[in-house]
Amino acid sequence: MNTRQLRHFLAVMDLGSLSAAADVVHLSLPALSRSLRSLEDELRVPLFDRQDRRLRPTPYALAYAERARRMVRDEREGARSLALMRSGELGPLSFGMGSSIALTLLAPMVLQLLTAAPLLRVSTLVQTTNVLLEALKREELDFFIGDIRAAEHDGSNFSAEPVYPCTFSWFARKDHPLAGRDRLGMSDLKHYPLMLLGHADESLLRRLAQLYEFSMPVQDHFAISTNDIATAIKLLTFSDVIAPSTDVALISEYRMGTLVRLDVRPALDLELTLGIIEHRAQTRLPVAERAYDVVRAHFSAVAQEVAQSRTAGSSGQGCQAEGVDL
């Protein structure tokens, strides 16, 4: 049975004439008759009594007609939904990102997607890269934005599109006692509470240890550890806390002048690239590609703003790591 046969059946039901129905469904009389007989054979009941060259519906046909109409409607609505999904205007979309990225990207991204396609159903997850990777493995996400090295751990299953190369700096409030001083060392910073943001990637922690002669574990040298970027910003803004961070997380505060980069030597030369990470086995829907365009445009704008902020006269390097979530 198929919906084509059901449409033939319903045409005869509605018109009461085989010839009239044949015209509507664009079939010859013999072809329409064969379609009806095939449906009767499959249902194993007679659908029409043939009297005086007219077809009269049997009680079986009367009982089955509404269900047949529902199946035809469902098939049409299903085809329409798929067409809308192909155009990127319909469908579920689930994606994730770290808290420092979400601070400036998540809300504008969701609003932009829904403005362009109000029929979308969007769900988001704000977490560290390792948690997001596990969610992607369980196919709970279509993609996430994070450290592209997460995809390299299992390159056969995941792919990553780099969108933003990050560099790092130490940040503090604008009127911090160390603000504006040249060539600060870790001996200067240790007089103030140090803060580590989020889940720390092991390779980045090892590099921190090399740069500043930290003993392991590196976390023991930080008075505060938090993965909540809003809390971190408040602590940086309203206290003497100092933290390694990125422009992705702190560009707004830096732009407003509430936070400044510190001239710490050696400079943070940590390497991290943010990217869009997806499962190779999952079909990428057009709505996901539309979301990717939003992400690409966002980080392109961030790159320009970071470059302008450096030109404006800040020493040091900036960009917060999502993998460390520094």
mmCIF file of C-alpha atoms in Angstrom, residues 116-311:
data_model
loop_
_atom_site.group_PDB
_atom_site.id
_atom_site.type_symbol
_atom_site.label_atom_id
_atom_site.label_comp_id
_atom_site.label_asym_id
_atom_site.label_seq_id
_atom_site.Cartn_x
_atom_site.Cartn_y
_atom_site.Cartn_z
ATOM 1 C CA ALA A 116 15.362 33.992 9.860
ATOM 2 C CA ALA A 117 13.405 30.768 10.510
ATOM 3 C CA PRO A 118 10.669 31.065 13.198
ATOM 4 C CA LEU A 119 9.750 27.372 12.852
ATOM 5 C CA LEU A 120 13.095 26.179 14.216
ATOM 6 C CA ARG A 121 13.306 24.423 17.576
ATOM 7 C CA VAL A 122 16.643 25.309 19.150
ATOM 8 C CA SER A 123 18.229 23.740 22.228
ATOM 9 C CA THR A 124 21.618 24.724 23.635
ATOM 10 C CA LEU A 125 24.143 23.375 26.122
ATOM 11 C CA VAL A 126 26.724 25.601 27.826
ATOM 12 C CA GLN A 127 29.521 23.448 29.183
ATOM 13 C CA THR A 128 33.227 22.747 28.991
ATOM 14 C CA THR A 129 34.683 21.155 25.870
ATOM 15 C CA ASN A 130 35.071 17.686 27.407
ATOM 16 C CA VAL A 131 31.409 17.606 28.475
ATOM 17 C CA LEU A 132 30.293 18.872 25.076
ATOM 18 C CA LEU A 133 32.339 16.174 23.338
ATOM 19 C CA GLU A 134 30.614 13.455 25.354
ATOM 20 C CA ALA A 135 27.220 14.935 24.450
ATOM 21 C CA LEU A 136 28.226 14.923 20.777
ATOM 22 C CA LYS A 137 29.276 11.275 21.067
ATOM 23 C CA ARG A 138 25.798 10.459 22.387
ATOM 24 C CA GLU A 139 24.360 12.390 19.407
ATOM 25 C CA GLU A 140 22.630 14.819 21.766
ATOM 26 C CA LEU A 141 24.194 17.738 19.850
ATOM 27 C CA ASP A 142 24.443 18.537 16.166
ATOM 28 C CA PHE A 143 27.715 20.375 16.819
ATOM 29 C CA PHE A 144 29.558 22.398 19.416
ATOM 30 C CA ILE A 145 32.087 25.229 19.447
ATOM 31 C CA GLY A 146 35.254 24.501 21.368
ATOM 32 C CA ASP A 147 38.893 23.468 21.290
ATOM 33 C CA ILE A 148 39.466 21.696 17.958
ATOM 34 C CA ARG A 149 41.879 19.295 19.628
ATOM 35 C CA ALA A 150 38.801 17.571 21.019
ATOM 36 C CA ALA A 151 38.116 16.272 17.503
ATOM 37 C CA GLU A 152 41.710 15.144 17.071
ATOM 38 C CA HIS A 153 41.414 12.675 19.950
ATOM 39 C CA ASP A 154 39.175 10.562 17.724
ATOM 40 C CA GLY A 155 39.629 11.929 14.242
ATOM 41 C CA SER A 156 37.816 9.057 12.575
ATOM 42 C CA ASN A 157 34.533 10.006 14.260
ATOM 43 C CA PHE A 158 34.732 13.795 14.517
ATOM 44 C CA SER A 159 35.673 16.673 12.268
ATOM 45 C CA ALA A 160 36.478 20.268 13.138
ATOM 46 C CA GLU A 161 36.407 23.527 11.213
ATOM 47 C CA PRO A 162 38.821 26.061 12.759
ATOM 48 C CA VAL A 163 37.221 29.484 13.197
ATOM 49 C CA TYR A 164 39.384 31.398 15.669
ATOM 50 C CA PRO A 165 43.060 31.042 16.709
ATOM 51 C CA CYS A 166 43.487 32.161 20.303
ATOM 52 C CA THR A 167 46.328 33.745 22.247
ATOM 53 C CA PHE A 168 46.365 34.576 25.943
ATOM 54 C CA SER A 169 46.956 37.420 28.423
ATOM 55 C CA TRP A 170 46.689 38.175 32.106
ATOM 56 C CA PHE A 171 43.798 40.507 33.026
ATOM 57 C CA ALA A 172 42.935 42.684 36.006
ATOM 58 C CA ARG A 173 40.675 45.641 36.827
ATOM 59 C CA LYS A 174 41.595 49.020 35.355
ATOM 60 C CA ASP A 175 42.719 50.514 38.693
ATOM 61 C CA HIS A 176 44.539 47.431 39.934
ATOM 62 C CA PRO A 177 47.846 48.222 41.692
ATOM 63 C CA LEU A 178 49.706 46.425 38.889
ATOM 64 C CA ALA A 179 47.843 48.127 36.029
ATOM 65 C CA GLY A 180 50.162 50.112 33.781
ATOM 66 C CA ARG A 181 53.369 48.659 35.183
ATOM 67 C CA ASP A 182 55.917 47.240 32.752
ATOM 68 C CA ARG A 183 57.491 43.784 32.676
ATOM 69 C CA LEU A 184 55.683 42.178 35.572
ATOM 70 C CA GLY A 185 56.844 38.770 36.746
ATOM 71 C CA MET A 186 55.064 35.992 38.552
ATOM 72 C CA SER A 187 56.681 37.243 41.744
ATOM 73 C CA ASP A 188 54.600 40.438 41.321
ATOM 74 C CA LEU A 189 51.376 38.604 40.520
ATOM 75 C CA LYS A 190 51.631 36.240 43.486
ATOM 76 C CA HIS A 191 50.899 39.107 45.874
ATOM 77 C CA TYR A 192 47.292 38.996 44.616
ATOM 78 C CA PRO A 193 44.675 36.234 44.291
ATOM 79 C CA LEU A 194 45.052 34.323 41.027
ATOM 80 C CA MET A 195 42.022 32.837 39.331
ATOM 81 C CA LEU A 196 41.756 29.887 36.929
ATOM 82 C CA LEU A 197 38.667 29.786 34.765
ATOM 83 C CA GLY A 198 36.928 26.509 34.021
ATOM 84 C CA HIS A 199 38.111 23.047 33.113
ATOM 85 C CA ALA A 200 41.849 23.100 32.450
ATOM 86 C CA ASP A 201 43.267 21.221 29.468
ATOM 87 C CA GLU A 202 46.301 19.244 30.590
ATOM 88 C CA SER A 203 48.597 20.444 27.816
ATOM 89 C CA LEU A 204 47.842 24.082 28.566
ATOM 90 C CA LEU A 205 48.413 23.554 32.262
ATOM 91 C CA ARG A 206 51.786 21.996 31.513
ATOM 92 C CA ARG A 207 52.708 25.035 29.430
ATOM 93 C CA LEU A 208 51.654 27.350 32.267
ATOM 94 C CA ALA A 209 53.925 25.367 34.585
ATOM 95 C CA GLN A 210 56.851 25.733 32.166
ATOM 96 C CA LEU A 211 56.356 29.460 31.665
ATOM 97 C CA TYR A 212 56.029 30.430 35.319
ATOM 98 C CA GLU A 213 57.861 27.588 37.055
ATOM 99 C CA PHE A 214 54.720 26.305 38.728
ATOM 100 C CA SER A 215 54.968 22.985 40.477
ATOM 101 C CA MET A 216 52.298 20.439 39.610
ATOM 102 C CA PRO A 217 49.408 20.422 40.020
ATOM 103 C CA VAL A 218 49.155 23.928 38.572
ATOM 104 C CA GLN A 219 45.705 24.436 40.125
ATOM 105 C CA ASP A 220 47.350 24.678 43.549
ATOM 106 C CA HIS A 221 48.831 28.032 42.560
ATOM 107 C CA PHE A 222 45.412 29.599 41.961
ATOM 108 C CA ALA A 223 43.290 30.866 44.842
ATOM 109 C CA ILE A 224 40.090 30.644 42.806
ATOM 110 C CA SER A 225 38.813 28.210 40.199
ATOM 111 C CA THR A 226 35.478 28.758 38.462
ATOM 112 C CA ASN A 227 33.833 27.793 35.195
ATOM 113 C CA ASP A 228 31.233 30.561 35.452
ATOM 114 C CA ILE A 229 32.411 33.457 33.320
ATOM 115 C CA ALA A 230 29.918 35.910 34.855
ATOM 116 C CA THR A 231 31.329 35.217 38.322
ATOM 117 C CA ALA A 232 34.871 35.528 37.005
ATOM 118 C CA ILE A 233 34.152 38.931 35.459
ATOM 119 C CA LYS A 234 32.672 40.233 38.717
ATOM 120 C CA LEU A 235 35.679 39.037 40.694
ATOM 121 C CA LEU A 236 38.076 40.637 38.219
ATOM 122 C CA THR A 237 36.126 43.898 38.095
ATOM 123 C CA PHE A 238 35.520 44.423 41.801
ATOM 124 C CA SER A 239 38.620 42.966 43.466
ATOM 125 C CA ASP A 240 42.378 42.579 43.077
ATOM 126 C CA VAL A 241 41.979 39.163 41.443
ATOM 127 C CA ILE A 242 44.185 38.489 38.401
ATOM 128 C CA ALA A 243 43.439 35.857 35.772
ATOM 129 C CA PRO A 244 44.735 34.511 32.474
ATOM 130 C CA SER A 245 41.879 34.935 30.034
ATOM 131 C CA THR A 246 40.918 35.656 26.458
ATOM 132 C CA ASP A 247 39.356 38.371 24.398
ATOM 133 C CA VAL A 248 36.505 36.003 23.532
ATOM 134 C CA ALA A 249 35.481 36.154 27.173
ATOM 135 C CA LEU A 250 36.582 39.649 28.109
ATOM 136 C CA ILE A 251 36.515 41.787 24.982
ATOM 137 C CA SER A 252 33.394 43.636 26.148
ATOM 138 C CA GLU A 253 34.949 44.534 29.494
ATOM 139 C CA TYR A 254 38.200 45.490 27.825
ATOM 140 C CA ARG A 255 36.326 47.649 25.333
ATOM 141 C CA MET A 256 34.483 49.418 28.165
ATOM 142 C CA GLY A 257 37.748 49.923 30.016
ATOM 143 C CA THR A 258 36.762 48.025 33.157
ATOM 144 C CA LEU A 259 39.527 45.446 32.625
ATOM 145 C CA VAL A 260 43.078 45.837 31.308
ATOM 146 C CA ARG A 261 45.823 43.531 30.115
ATOM 147 C CA LEU A 262 48.860 43.266 32.347
ATOM 148 C CA ASP A 263 52.356 43.332 30.900
ATOM 149 C CA VAL A 264 53.481 39.973 32.324
ATOM 150 C CA ARG A 265 56.767 38.367 31.305
ATOM 151 C CA PRO A 266 57.121 35.817 29.926
ATOM 152 C CA ALA A 267 53.997 36.430 27.887
ATOM 153 C CA LEU A 268 51.382 33.718 27.686
ATOM 154 C CA ASP A 269 52.193 31.857 24.486
ATOM 155 C CA LEU A 270 49.580 29.142 24.911
ATOM 156 C CA GLU A 271 48.153 27.760 21.688
ATOM 157 C CA LEU A 272 44.469 27.120 21.184
ATOM 158 C CA THR A 273 42.159 27.208 18.205
ATOM 159 C CA LEU A 274 38.400 27.338 18.564
ATOM 160 C CA GLY A 275 36.323 25.606 15.966
ATOM 161 C CA ILE A 276 33.026 23.998 15.019
ATOM 162 C CA ILE A 277 33.122 20.309 15.921
ATOM 163 C CA GLU A 278 30.653 17.775 14.544
ATOM 164 C CA HIS A 279 30.178 14.012 14.280
ATOM 165 C CA ARG A 280 31.182 12.657 10.879
ATOM 166 C CA ALA A 281 28.347 10.097 10.931
ATOM 167 C CA GLN A 282 25.596 12.674 11.431
ATOM 168 C CA THR A 283 23.861 14.279 8.473
ATOM 169 C CA ARG A 284 24.409 18.024 8.487
ATOM 170 C CA LEU A 285 21.077 19.768 8.048
ATOM 171 C CA PRO A 286 20.827 23.080 6.185
ATOM 172 C CA VAL A 287 19.857 24.801 9.435
ATOM 173 C CA ALA A 288 23.182 23.701 10.903
ATOM 174 C CA GLU A 289 24.994 25.248 7.945
ATOM 175 C CA ARG A 290 23.056 28.448 8.587
ATOM 176 C CA ALA A 291 24.205 28.330 12.210
ATOM 177 C CA TYR A 292 27.793 27.799 11.055
ATOM 178 C CA ASP A 293 27.580 31.006 9.023
ATOM 179 C CA VAL A 294 26.540 32.881 12.173
ATOM 180 C CA VAL A 295 29.500 31.434 14.088
ATOM 181 C CA ARG A 296 31.952 32.285 11.309
ATOM 182 C CA ALA A 297 30.689 35.865 11.090
ATOM 183 C CA HIS A 298 30.871 36.276 14.876
ATOM 184 C CA PHE A 299 34.483 35.195 15.158
ATOM 185 C CA SER A 300 35.471 37.241 12.132
ATOM 186 C CA ALA A 301 34.103 40.301 13.924
ATOM 187 C CA VAL A 302 35.862 39.298 17.164
ATOM 188 C CA ALA A 303 39.171 38.957 15.314
ATOM 189 C CA GLN A 304 38.808 42.486 13.928
ATOM 190 C CA GLU A 305 37.920 43.905 17.315
ATOM 191 C CA VAL A 306 40.828 42.154 19.034
ATOM 192 C CA ALA A 307 43.219 43.496 16.408
ATOM 193 C CA GLN A 308 41.856 47.004 16.925
ATOM 194 C CA SER A 309 42.173 46.714 20.706
ATOM 195 C CA ARG A 310 45.818 45.732 20.367
ATOM 196 C CA THR A 311 46.480 48.600 17.998
#
